[in-house]
């Protein structure tokens, strides 16, 4: 209900097309929190500095796969497309995405994971497709290359974008301690094994704080900040089709 009544204001706040649905959740979080204080601390930057995303594990696992496993994963193409609507279906979606990732080389595999929609679909929608290039890191450590590209691409154009515009919308200041220049420089000097060890992302960060955090937080699995976007937008479009809506809102 809140999403429906605030839908137009959320679009106005973002100001331009924006493909990260977590902005909706952040909008309501900051709206409520702004009733209590005007300065907040954010964890933004920790994932991009210390390898906290699932895609970082994908790069590591992709390098460790033997030819037999690569062949078996290739058979995933035969499965129907999965969705996020159930745990099983989402696992299929992730496997198919991982298989597509394995079929590409650096940095094209990175752009594939960063894309909102597949390249073929994007080309079908755009009359002219502009080539946007970023300086691609080429050090010996692949994971650190990925993290540097995240810092150049994901942080300013996705994560910090929504924090900035939503913070200004509600008149609050959202600070990101992990993006202190000394922290960033230190993290970028570290070898990749300090960041992703086995299946454990943000390894050195977790080690530094394991004596300070309660077990229920320290051992909790990573969760996104997503919303049930498909179902919510479906409700919005049903309302937009009602004649009374257009009469009341726009005429």
JSON list of N, CA, C and O in Angstrom, two decimals, residues 59-107:
[
{"chain": "A", "resi": 59, "resn": "UNK", "atom": "N", "xyz": [33.71, -15.34, -9.71]},
{"chain": "A", "resi": 59, "resn": "UNK", "atom": "CA", "xyz": [35.02, -15.23, -10.35]},
{"chain": "A", "resi": 59, "resn": "UNK", "atom": "C", "xyz": [36.00, -16.23, -9.76]},
{"chain": "A", "resi": 59, "resn": "UNK", "atom": "O", "xyz": [36.78, -16.85, -10.49]},
{"chain": "A", "resi": 60, "resn": "UNK", "atom": "N", "xyz": [35.96, -16.40, -8.44]},
{"chain": "A", "resi": 60, "resn": "UNK", "atom": "CA", "xyz": [36.87, -17.34, -7.81]},
{"chain": "A", "resi": 60, "resn": "UNK", "atom": "C", "xyz": [36.54, -18.77, -8.21]},
{"chain": "A", "resi": 60, "resn": "UNK", "atom": "O", "xyz": [37.43, -19.55, -8.58]},
{"chain": "A", "resi": 61, "resn": "UNK", "atom": "N", "xyz": [35.26, -19.14, -8.16]},
{"chain": "A", "resi": 61, "resn": "UNK", "atom": "CA", "xyz": [34.87, -20.50, -8.52]},
{"chain": "A", "resi": 61, "resn": "UNK", "atom": "C", "xyz": [35.12, -20.80, -9.99]},
{"chain": "A", "resi": 61, "resn": "UNK", "atom": "O", "xyz": [35.48, -21.91, -10.37]},
{"chain": "A", "resi": 62, "resn": "UNK", "atom": "N", "xyz": [34.92, -19.76, -10.83]},
{"chain": "A", "resi": 62, "resn": "UNK", "atom": "CA", "xyz": [35.16, -19.95, -12.25]},
{"chain": "A", "resi": 62, "resn": "UNK", "atom": "C", "xyz": [36.60, -20.30, -12.55]},
{"chain": "A", "resi": 62, "resn": "UNK", "atom": "O", "xyz": [36.88, -21.11, -13.44]},
{"chain": "A", "resi": 63, "resn": "UNK", "atom": "N", "xyz": [37.53, -19.73, -11.78]},
{"chain": "A", "resi": 63, "resn": "UNK", "atom": "CA", "xyz": [38.95, -20.02, -11.97]},
{"chain": "A", "resi": 63, "resn": "UNK", "atom": "C", "xyz": [39.33, -21.41, -11.47]},
{"chain": "A", "resi": 63, "resn": "UNK", "atom": "O", "xyz": [40.35, -21.97, -11.88]},
{"chain": "A", "resi": 64, "resn": "UNK", "atom": "N", "xyz": [38.52, -21.96, -10.57]},
{"chain": "A", "resi": 64, "resn": "UNK", "atom": "CA", "xyz": [38.87, -23.24, -9.93]},
{"chain": "A", "resi": 64, "resn": "UNK", "atom": "C", "xyz": [38.21, -24.44, -10.58]},
{"chain": "A", "resi": 64, "resn": "UNK", "atom": "O", "xyz": [38.52, -25.58, -10.25]},
{"chain": "A", "resi": 65, "resn": "UNK", "atom": "N", "xyz": [37.28, -24.22, -11.50]},
{"chain": "A", "resi": 65, "resn": "UNK", "atom": "CA", "xyz": [36.53, -25.33, -12.11]},
{"chain": "A", "resi": 65, "resn": "UNK", "atom": "C", "xyz": [37.41, -26.15, -13.03]},
{"chain": "A", "resi": 65, "resn": "UNK", "atom": "O", "xyz": [38.18, -25.61, -13.84]},
{"chain": "A", "resi": 66, "resn": "UNK", "atom": "N", "xyz": [37.26, -27.46, -12.94]},
{"chain": "A", "resi": 66, "resn": "UNK", "atom": "CA", "xyz": [37.98, -28.33, -13.88]},
{"chain": "A", "resi": 66, "resn": "UNK", "atom": "C", "xyz": [37.13, -28.52, -15.15]},
{"chain": "A", "resi": 66, "resn": "UNK", "atom": "O", "xyz": [35.94, -28.18, -15.17]},
{"chain": "A", "resi": 67, "resn": "UNK", "atom": "N", "xyz": [37.71, -29.04, -16.23]},
{"chain": "A", "resi": 67, "resn": "UNK", "atom": "CA", "xyz": [36.98, -29.17, -17.51]},
{"chain": "A", "resi": 67, "resn": "UNK", "atom": "C", "xyz": [35.69, -29.99, -17.41]},
{"chain": "A", "resi": 67, "resn": "UNK", "atom": "O", "xyz": [34.71, -29.69, -18.10]},
{"chain": "A", "resi": 68, "resn": "UNK", "atom": "N", "xyz": [35.68, -31.00, -16.56]},
{"chain": "A", "resi": 68, "resn": "UNK", "atom": "CA", "xyz": [34.48, -31.84, -16.44]},
{"chain": "A", "resi": 68, "resn": "UNK", "atom": "C", "xyz": [33.32, -31.03, -15.86]},
{"chain": "A", "resi": 68, "resn": "UNK", "atom": "O", "xyz": [32.19, -31.09, -16.34]},
{"chain": "A", "resi": 69, "resn": "UNK", "atom": "N", "xyz": [33.59, -30.26, -14.82]},
{"chain": "A", "resi": 69, "resn": "UNK", "atom": "CA", "xyz": [32.54, -29.45, -14.22]},
{"chain": "A", "resi": 69, "resn": "UNK", "atom": "C", "xyz": [32.06, -28.37, -15.18]},
{"chain": "A", "resi": 69, "resn": "UNK", "atom": "O", "xyz": [30.87, -28.04, -15.23]},
{"chain": "A", "resi": 70, "resn": "UNK", "atom": "N", "xyz": [32.98, -27.82, -15.96]},
{"chain": "A", "resi": 70, "resn": "UNK", "atom": "CA", "xyz": [32.58, -26.83, -16.96]},
{"chain": "A", "resi": 70, "resn": "UNK", "atom": "C", "xyz": [31.63, -27.45, -17.98]},
{"chain": "A", "resi": 70, "resn": "UNK", "atom": "O", "xyz": [30.65, -26.83, -18.40]},
{"chain": "A", "resi": 71, "resn": "UNK", "atom": "N", "xyz": [31.93, -28.68, -18.37]},
{"chain": "A", "resi": 71, "resn": "UNK", "atom": "CA", "xyz": [31.06, -29.36, -19.34]},
{"chain": "A", "resi": 71, "resn": "UNK", "atom": "C", "xyz": [29.67, -29.62, -18.74]},
{"chain": "A", "resi": 71, "resn": "UNK", "atom": "O", "xyz": [28.64, -29.38, -19.38]},
{"chain": "A", "resi": 72, "resn": "UNK", "atom": "N", "xyz": [29.64, -30.09, -17.50]},
{"chain": "A", "resi": 72, "resn": "UNK", "atom": "CA", "xyz": [28.35, -30.36, -16.85]},
{"chain": "A", "resi": 72, "resn": "UNK", "atom": "C", "xyz": [27.54, -29.09, -16.68]},
{"chain": "A", "resi": 72, "resn": "UNK", "atom": "O", "xyz": [26.32, -29.09, -16.87]},
{"chain": "A", "resi": 73, "resn": "UNK", "atom": "N", "xyz": [28.20, -28.01, -16.34]},
{"chain": "A", "resi": 73, "resn": "UNK", "atom": "CA", "xyz": [27.49, -26.74, -16.21]},
{"chain": "A", "resi": 73, "resn": "UNK", "atom": "C", "xyz": [26.95, -26.25, -17.55]},
{"chain": "A", "resi": 73, "resn": "UNK", "atom": "O", "xyz": [25.94, -25.56, -17.61]},
{"chain": "A", "resi": 74, "resn": "UNK", "atom": "N", "xyz": [27.62, -26.64, -18.63]},
{"chain": "A", "resi": 74, "resn": "UNK", "atom": "CA", "xyz": [27.13, -26.28, -19.95]},
{"chain": "A", "resi": 74, "resn": "UNK", "atom": "C", "xyz": [25.76, -26.86, -20.24]},
{"chain": "A", "resi": 74, "resn": "UNK", "atom": "O", "xyz": [24.99, -26.30, -21.02]},
{"chain": "A", "resi": 75, "resn": "UNK", "atom": "N", "xyz": [25.44, -28.00, -19.59]},
{"chain": "A", "resi": 75, "resn": "UNK", "atom": "CA", "xyz": [24.14, -28.64, -19.79]},
{"chain": "A", "resi": 75, "resn": "UNK", "atom": "C", "xyz": [23.00, -27.84, -19.15]},
{"chain": "A", "resi": 75, "resn": "UNK", "atom": "O", "xyz": [21.84, -28.08, -19.44]},
{"chain": "A", "resi": 76, "resn": "UNK", "atom": "N", "xyz": [23.36, -26.89, -18.29]},
{"chain": "A", "resi": 76, "resn": "UNK", "atom": "CA", "xyz": [22.35, -26.05, -17.64]},
{"chain": "A", "resi": 76, "resn": "UNK", "atom": "C", "xyz": [21.56, -25.26, -18.68]},
{"chain": "A", "resi": 76, "resn": "UNK", "atom": "O", "xyz": [20.41, -24.88, -18.45]},
{"chain": "A", "resi": 77, "resn": "UNK", "atom": "N", "xyz": [22.17, -25.04, -19.85]},
{"chain": "A", "resi": 77, "resn": "UNK", "atom": "CA", "xyz": [21.47, -24.31, -20.92]},
{"chain": "A", "resi": 77, "resn": "UNK", "atom": "C", "xyz": [20.16, -24.96, -21.31]},
{"chain": "A", "resi": 77, "resn": "UNK", "atom": "O", "xyz": [19.25, -24.32, -21.81]},
{"chain": "A", "resi": 78, "resn": "UNK", "atom": "N", "xyz": [20.06, -26.28, -21.08]},
{"chain": "A", "resi": 78, "resn": "UNK", "atom": "CA", "xyz": [18.87, -27.03, -21.48]},
{"chain": "A", "resi": 78, "resn": "UNK", "atom": "C", "xyz": [17.70, -26.84, -20.52]},
{"chain": "A", "resi": 78, "resn": "UNK", "atom": "O", "xyz": [16.56, -27.20, -20.84]},
{"chain": "A", "resi": 79, "resn": "UNK", "atom": "N", "xyz": [17.97, -26.31, -19.33]},
{"chain": "A", "resi": 79, "resn": "UNK", "atom": "CA", "xyz": [16.92, -26.12, -18.34]},
{"chain": "A", "resi": 79, "resn": "UNK", "atom": "C", "xyz": [16.07, -24.90, -18.68]},
{"chain": "A", "resi": 79, "resn": "UNK", "atom": "O", "xyz": [16.54, -23.96, -19.33]},
{"chain": "A", "resi": 80, "resn": "UNK", "atom": "N", "xyz": [14.81, -24.89, -18.24]},
{"chain": "A", "resi": 80, "resn": "UNK", "atom": "CA", "xyz": [13.98, -23.69, -18.45]},
{"chain": "A", "resi": 80, "resn": "UNK", "atom": "C", "xyz": [14.52, -22.53, -17.64]},
{"chain": "A", "resi": 80, "resn": "UNK", "atom": "O", "xyz": [15.23, -22.73, -16.63]},
{"chain": "A", "resi": 81, "resn": "UNK", "atom": "N", "xyz": [14.20, -21.33, -18.05]},
{"chain": "A", "resi": 81, "resn": "UNK", "atom": "CA", "xyz": [14.67, -20.15, -17.32]},
{"chain": "A", "resi": 81, "resn": "UNK", "atom": "C", "xyz": [14.08, -20.10, -15.92]},
{"chain": "A", "resi": 81, "resn": "UNK", "atom": "O", "xyz": [12.88, -20.35, -15.73]},
{"chain": "A", "resi": 82, "resn": "UNK", "atom": "N", "xyz": [14.90, -19.76, -14.96]},
{"chain": "A", "resi": 82, "resn": "UNK", "atom": "CA", "xyz": [14.44, -19.64, -13.59]},
{"chain": "A", "resi": 82, "resn": "UNK", "atom": "C", "xyz": [14.06, -18.21, -13.25]},
{"chain": "A", "resi": 82, "resn": "UNK", "atom": "O", "xyz": [14.35, -17.28, -13.99]},
{"chain": "A", "resi": 83, "resn": "UNK", "atom": "N", "xyz": [13.37, -18.05, -12.13]},
{"chain": "A", "resi": 83, "resn": "UNK", "atom": "CA", "xyz": [12.98, -16.73, -11.65]},
{"chain": "A", "resi": 83, "resn": "UNK", "atom": "C", "xyz": [13.33, -16.62, -10.17]},
{"chain": "A", "resi": 83, "resn": "UNK", "atom": "O", "xyz": [13.78, -17.59, -9.55]},
{"chain": "A", "resi": 84, "resn": "UNK", "atom": "N", "xyz": [13.09, -15.47, -9.58]},
{"chain": "A", "resi": 84, "resn": "UNK", "atom": "CA", "xyz": [13.33, -15.26, -8.16]},
{"chain": "A", "resi": 84, "resn": "UNK", "atom": "C", "xyz": [12.12, -15.63, -7.30]},
{"chain": "A", "resi": 84, "resn": "UNK", "atom": "O", "xyz": [12.12, -15.40, -6.10]},
{"chain": "A", "resi": 85, "resn": "UNK", "atom": "N", "xyz": [11.08, -16.19, -7.91]},
{"chain": "A", "resi": 85, "resn": "UNK", "atom": "CA", "xyz": [9.83, -16.41, -7.20]},
{"chain": "A", "resi": 85, "resn": "UNK", "atom": "C", "xyz": [9.87, -17.57, -6.21]},
{"chain": "A", "resi": 85, "resn": "UNK", "atom": "O", "xyz": [8.99, -17.69, -5.37]},
{"chain": "A", "resi": 86, "resn": "UNK", "atom": "N", "xyz": [10.84, -18.45, -6.32]},
{"chain": "A", "resi": 86, "resn": "UNK", "atom": "CA", "xyz": [10.98, -19.54, -5.37]},
{"chain": "A", "resi": 86, "resn": "UNK", "atom": "C", "xyz": [12.45, -19.88, -5.22]},
{"chain": "A", "resi": 86, "resn": "UNK", "atom": "O", "xyz": [13.28, -19.52, -6.08]},
{"chain": "A", "resi": 87, "resn": "UNK", "atom": "N", "xyz": [12.79, -20.56, -4.14]},
{"chain": "A", "resi": 87, "resn": "UNK", "atom": "CA", "xyz": [14.19, -20.89, -3.87]},
{"chain": "A", "resi": 87, "resn": "UNK", "atom": "C", "xyz": [14.76, -21.78, -4.96]},
{"chain": "A", "resi": 87, "resn": "UNK", "atom": "O", "xyz": [15.88, -21.58, -5.45]},
{"chain": "A", "resi": 88, "resn": "UNK", "atom": "N", "xyz": [13.98, -22.79, -5.38]},
{"chain": "A", "resi": 88, "resn": "UNK", "atom": "CA", "xyz": [14.44, -23.73, -6.40]},
{"chain": "A", "resi": 88, "resn": "UNK", "atom": "C", "xyz": [14.60, -23.03, -7.75]},
{"chain": "A", "resi": 88, "resn": "UNK", "atom": "O", "xyz": [15.61, -23.19, -8.45]},
{"chain": "A", "resi": 89, "resn": "UNK", "atom": "N", "xyz": [13.60, -22.25, -8.12]},
{"chain": "A", "resi": 89, "resn": "UNK", "atom": "CA", "xyz": [13.64, -21.55, -9.40]},
{"chain": "A", "resi": 89, "resn": "UNK", "atom": "C", "xyz": [14.78, -20.53, -9.43]},
{"chain": "A", "resi": 89, "resn": "UNK", "atom": "O", "xyz": [15.45, -20.35, -10.46]},
{"chain": "A", "resi": 90, "resn": "UNK", "atom": "N", "xyz": [15.03, -19.90, -8.30]},
{"chain": "A", "resi": 90, "resn": "UNK", "atom": "CA", "xyz": [16.12, -18.93, -8.23]},
{"chain": "A", "resi": 90, "resn": "UNK", "atom": "C", "xyz": [17.47, -19.61, -8.36]},
{"chain": "A", "resi": 90, "resn": "UNK", "atom": "O", "xyz": [18.41, -19.06, -8.94]},
{"chain": "A", "resi": 91, "resn": "UNK", "atom": "N", "xyz": [17.58, -20.83, -7.84]},
{"chain": "A", "resi": 91, "resn": "UNK", "atom": "CA", "xyz": [18.83, -21.58, -7.99]},
{"chain": "A", "resi": 91, "resn": "UNK", "atom": "C", "xyz": [19.10, -21.90, -9.46]},
{"chain": "A", "resi": 91, "resn": "UNK", "atom": "O", "xyz": [20.25, -21.81, -9.92]},
{"chain": "A", "resi": 92, "resn": "UNK", "atom": "N", "xyz": [18.05, -22.25, -10.20]},
{"chain": "A", "resi": 92, "resn": "UNK", "atom": "CA", "xyz": [18.21, -22.50, -11.63]},
{"chain": "A", "resi": 92, "resn": "UNK", "atom": "C", "xyz": [18.66, -21.22, -12.34]},
{"chain": "A", "resi": 92, "resn": "UNK", "atom": "O", "xyz": [19.54, -21.22, -13.19]},
{"chain": "A", "resi": 93, "resn": "UNK", "atom": "N", "xyz": [18.02, -20.11, -11.97]},
{"chain": "A", "resi": 93, "resn": "UNK", "atom": "CA", "xyz": [18.39, -18.81, -12.56]},
{"chain": "A", "resi": 93, "resn": "UNK", "atom": "C", "xyz": [19.86, -18.51, -12.32]},
{"chain": "A", "resi": 93, "resn": "UNK", "atom": "O", "xyz": [20.58, -18.06, -13.22]},
{"chain": "A", "resi": 94, "resn": "UNK", "atom": "N", "xyz": [20.34, -18.77, -11.09]},
{"chain": "A", "resi": 94, "resn": "UNK", "atom": "CA", "xyz": [21.74, -18.49, -10.76]},
{"chain": "A", "resi": 94, "resn": "UNK", "atom": "C", "xyz": [22.69, -19.41, -11.53]},
{"chain": "A", "resi": 94, "resn": "UNK", "atom": "O", "xyz": [23.75, -18.97, -11.98]},
{"chain": "A", "resi": 95, "resn": "UNK", "atom": "N", "xyz": [22.31, -20.69, -11.67]},
{"chain": "A", "resi": 95, "resn": "UNK", "atom": "CA", "xyz": [23.15, -21.63, -12.41]},
{"chain": "A", "resi": 95, "resn": "UNK", "atom": "C", "xyz": [23.28, -21.23, -13.88]},
{"chain": "A", "resi": 95, "resn": "UNK", "atom": "O", "xyz": [24.36, -21.29, -14.46]},
{"chain": "A", "resi": 96, "resn": "UNK", "atom": "N", "xyz": [22.16, -20.85, -14.48]},
{"chain": "A", "resi": 96, "resn": "UNK", "atom": "CA", "xyz": [22.18, -20.44, -15.88]},
{"chain": "A", "resi": 96, "resn": "UNK", "atom": "C", "xyz": [23.02, -19.17, -16.06]},
{"chain": "A", "resi": 96, "resn": "UNK", "atom": "O", "xyz": [23.77, -19.02, -17.04]},
{"chain": "A", "resi": 97, "resn": "UNK", "atom": "N", "xyz": [22.91, -18.28, -15.13]},
{"chain": "A", "resi": 97, "resn": "UNK", "atom": "CA", "xyz": [23.70, -17.05, -15.18]},
{"chain": "A", "resi": 97, "resn": "UNK", "atom": "C", "xyz": [25.18, -17.36, -15.01]},
{"chain": "A", "resi": 97, "resn": "UNK", "atom": "O", "xyz": [26.05, -16.77, -15.67]},
{"chain": "A", "resi": 98, "resn": "UNK", "atom": "N", "xyz": [25.49, -18.30, -14.13]},
{"chain": "A", "resi": 98, "resn": "UNK", "atom": "CA", "xyz": [26.89, -18.70, -13.91]},
{"chain": "A", "resi": 98, "resn": "UNK", "atom": "C", "xyz": [27.45, -19.35, -15.17]},
{"chain": "A", "resi": 98, "resn": "UNK", "atom": "O", "xyz": [28.61, -19.13, -15.55]},
{"chain": "A", "resi": 99, "resn": "UNK", "atom": "N", "xyz": [26.63, -20.16, -15.85]},
{"chain": "A", "resi": 99, "resn": "UNK", "atom": "CA", "xyz": [27.08, -20.81, -17.08]},
{"chain": "A", "resi": 99, "resn": "UNK", "atom": "C", "xyz": [27.37, -19.77, -18.16]},
{"chain": "A", "resi": 99, "resn": "UNK", "atom": "O", "xyz": [28.36, -19.86, -18.88]},
{"chain": "A", "resi": 100, "resn": "UNK", "atom": "N", "xyz": [26.52, -18.76, -18.26]},
{"chain": "A", "resi": 100, "resn": "UNK", "atom": "CA", "xyz": [26.75, -17.69, -19.23]},
{"chain": "A", "resi": 100, "resn": "UNK", "atom": "C", "xyz": [28.03, -16.93, -18.87]},
{"chain": "A", "resi": 100, "resn": "UNK", "atom": "O", "xyz": [28.79, -16.53, -19.75]},
{"chain": "A", "resi": 101, "resn": "UNK", "atom": "N", "xyz": [28.23, -16.73, -17.59]},
{"chain": "A", "resi": 101, "resn": "UNK", "atom": "CA", "xyz": [29.44, -16.04, -17.11]},
{"chain": "A", "resi": 101, "resn": "UNK", "atom": "C", "xyz": [30.70, -16.81, -17.52]},
{"chain": "A", "resi": 101, "resn": "UNK", "atom": "O", "xyz": [31.68, -16.22, -17.98]},
{"chain": "A", "resi": 102, "resn": "UNK", "atom": "N", "xyz": [30.66, -18.14, -17.39]},
{"chain": "A", "resi": 102, "resn": "UNK", "atom": "CA", "xyz": [31.83, -18.96, -17.71]},
{"chain": "A", "resi": 102, "resn": "UNK", "atom": "C", "xyz": [32.17, -18.92, -19.20]},
{"chain": "A", "resi": 102, "resn": "UNK", "atom": "O", "xyz": [33.32, -19.17, -19.58]},
{"chain": "A", "resi": 103, "resn": "UNK", "atom": "N", "xyz": [31.20, -18.61, -20.03]},
{"chain": "A", "resi": 103, "resn": "UNK", "atom": "CA", "xyz": [31.43, -18.62, -21.48]},
{"chain": "A", "resi": 103, "resn": "UNK", "atom": "C", "xyz": [32.14, -17.35, -21.96]},
{"chain": "A", "resi": 103, "resn": "UNK", "atom": "O", "xyz": [32.46, -17.24, -23.14]},
{"chain": "A", "resi": 104, "resn": "UNK", "atom": "N", "xyz": [32.38, -16.40, -21.07]},
{"chain": "A", "resi": 104, "resn": "UNK", "atom": "CA", "xyz": [32.97, -15.12, -21.46]},
{"chain": "A", "resi": 104, "resn": "UNK", "atom": "C", "xyz": [34.32, -14.90, -20.78]},
{"chain": "A", "resi": 104, "resn": "UNK", "atom": "O", "xyz": [34.61, -15.45, -19.73]},
{"chain": "A", "resi": 105, "resn": "UNK", "atom": "N", "xyz": [35.14, -14.06, -21.41]},
{"chain": "A", "resi": 105, "resn": "UNK", "atom": "CA", "xyz": [36.46, -13.72, -20.88]},
{"chain": "A", "resi": 105, "resn": "UNK", "atom": "C", "xyz": [36.41, -12.34, -20.21]},
{"chain": "A", "resi": 105, "resn": "UNK", "atom": "O", "xyz": [35.50, -11.56, -20.43]},
{"chain": "A", "resi": 106, "resn": "UNK", "atom": "N", "xyz": [37.42, -12.08, -19.38]},
{"chain": "A", "resi": 106, "resn": "UNK", "atom": "CA", "xyz": [37.56, -10.76, -18.74]},
{"chain": "A", "resi": 106, "resn": "UNK", "atom": "C", "xyz": [37.85, -9.70, -19.80]},
{"chain": "A", "resi": 106, "resn": "UNK", "atom": "O", "xyz": [38.64, -9.93, -20.69]},
{"chain": "A", "resi": 107, "resn": "UNK", "atom": "N", "xyz": [37.21, -8.51, -19.75]},
{"chain": "A", "resi": 107, "resn": "UNK", "atom": "CA", "xyz": [36.24, -8.04, -18.76]},
{"chain": "A", "resi": 107, "resn": "UNK", "atom": "C", "xyz": [34.78, -8.26, -19.17]},
{"chain": "A", "resi": 107, "resn": "UNK", "atom": "O", "xyz": [33.88, -7.78, -18.50]}
]
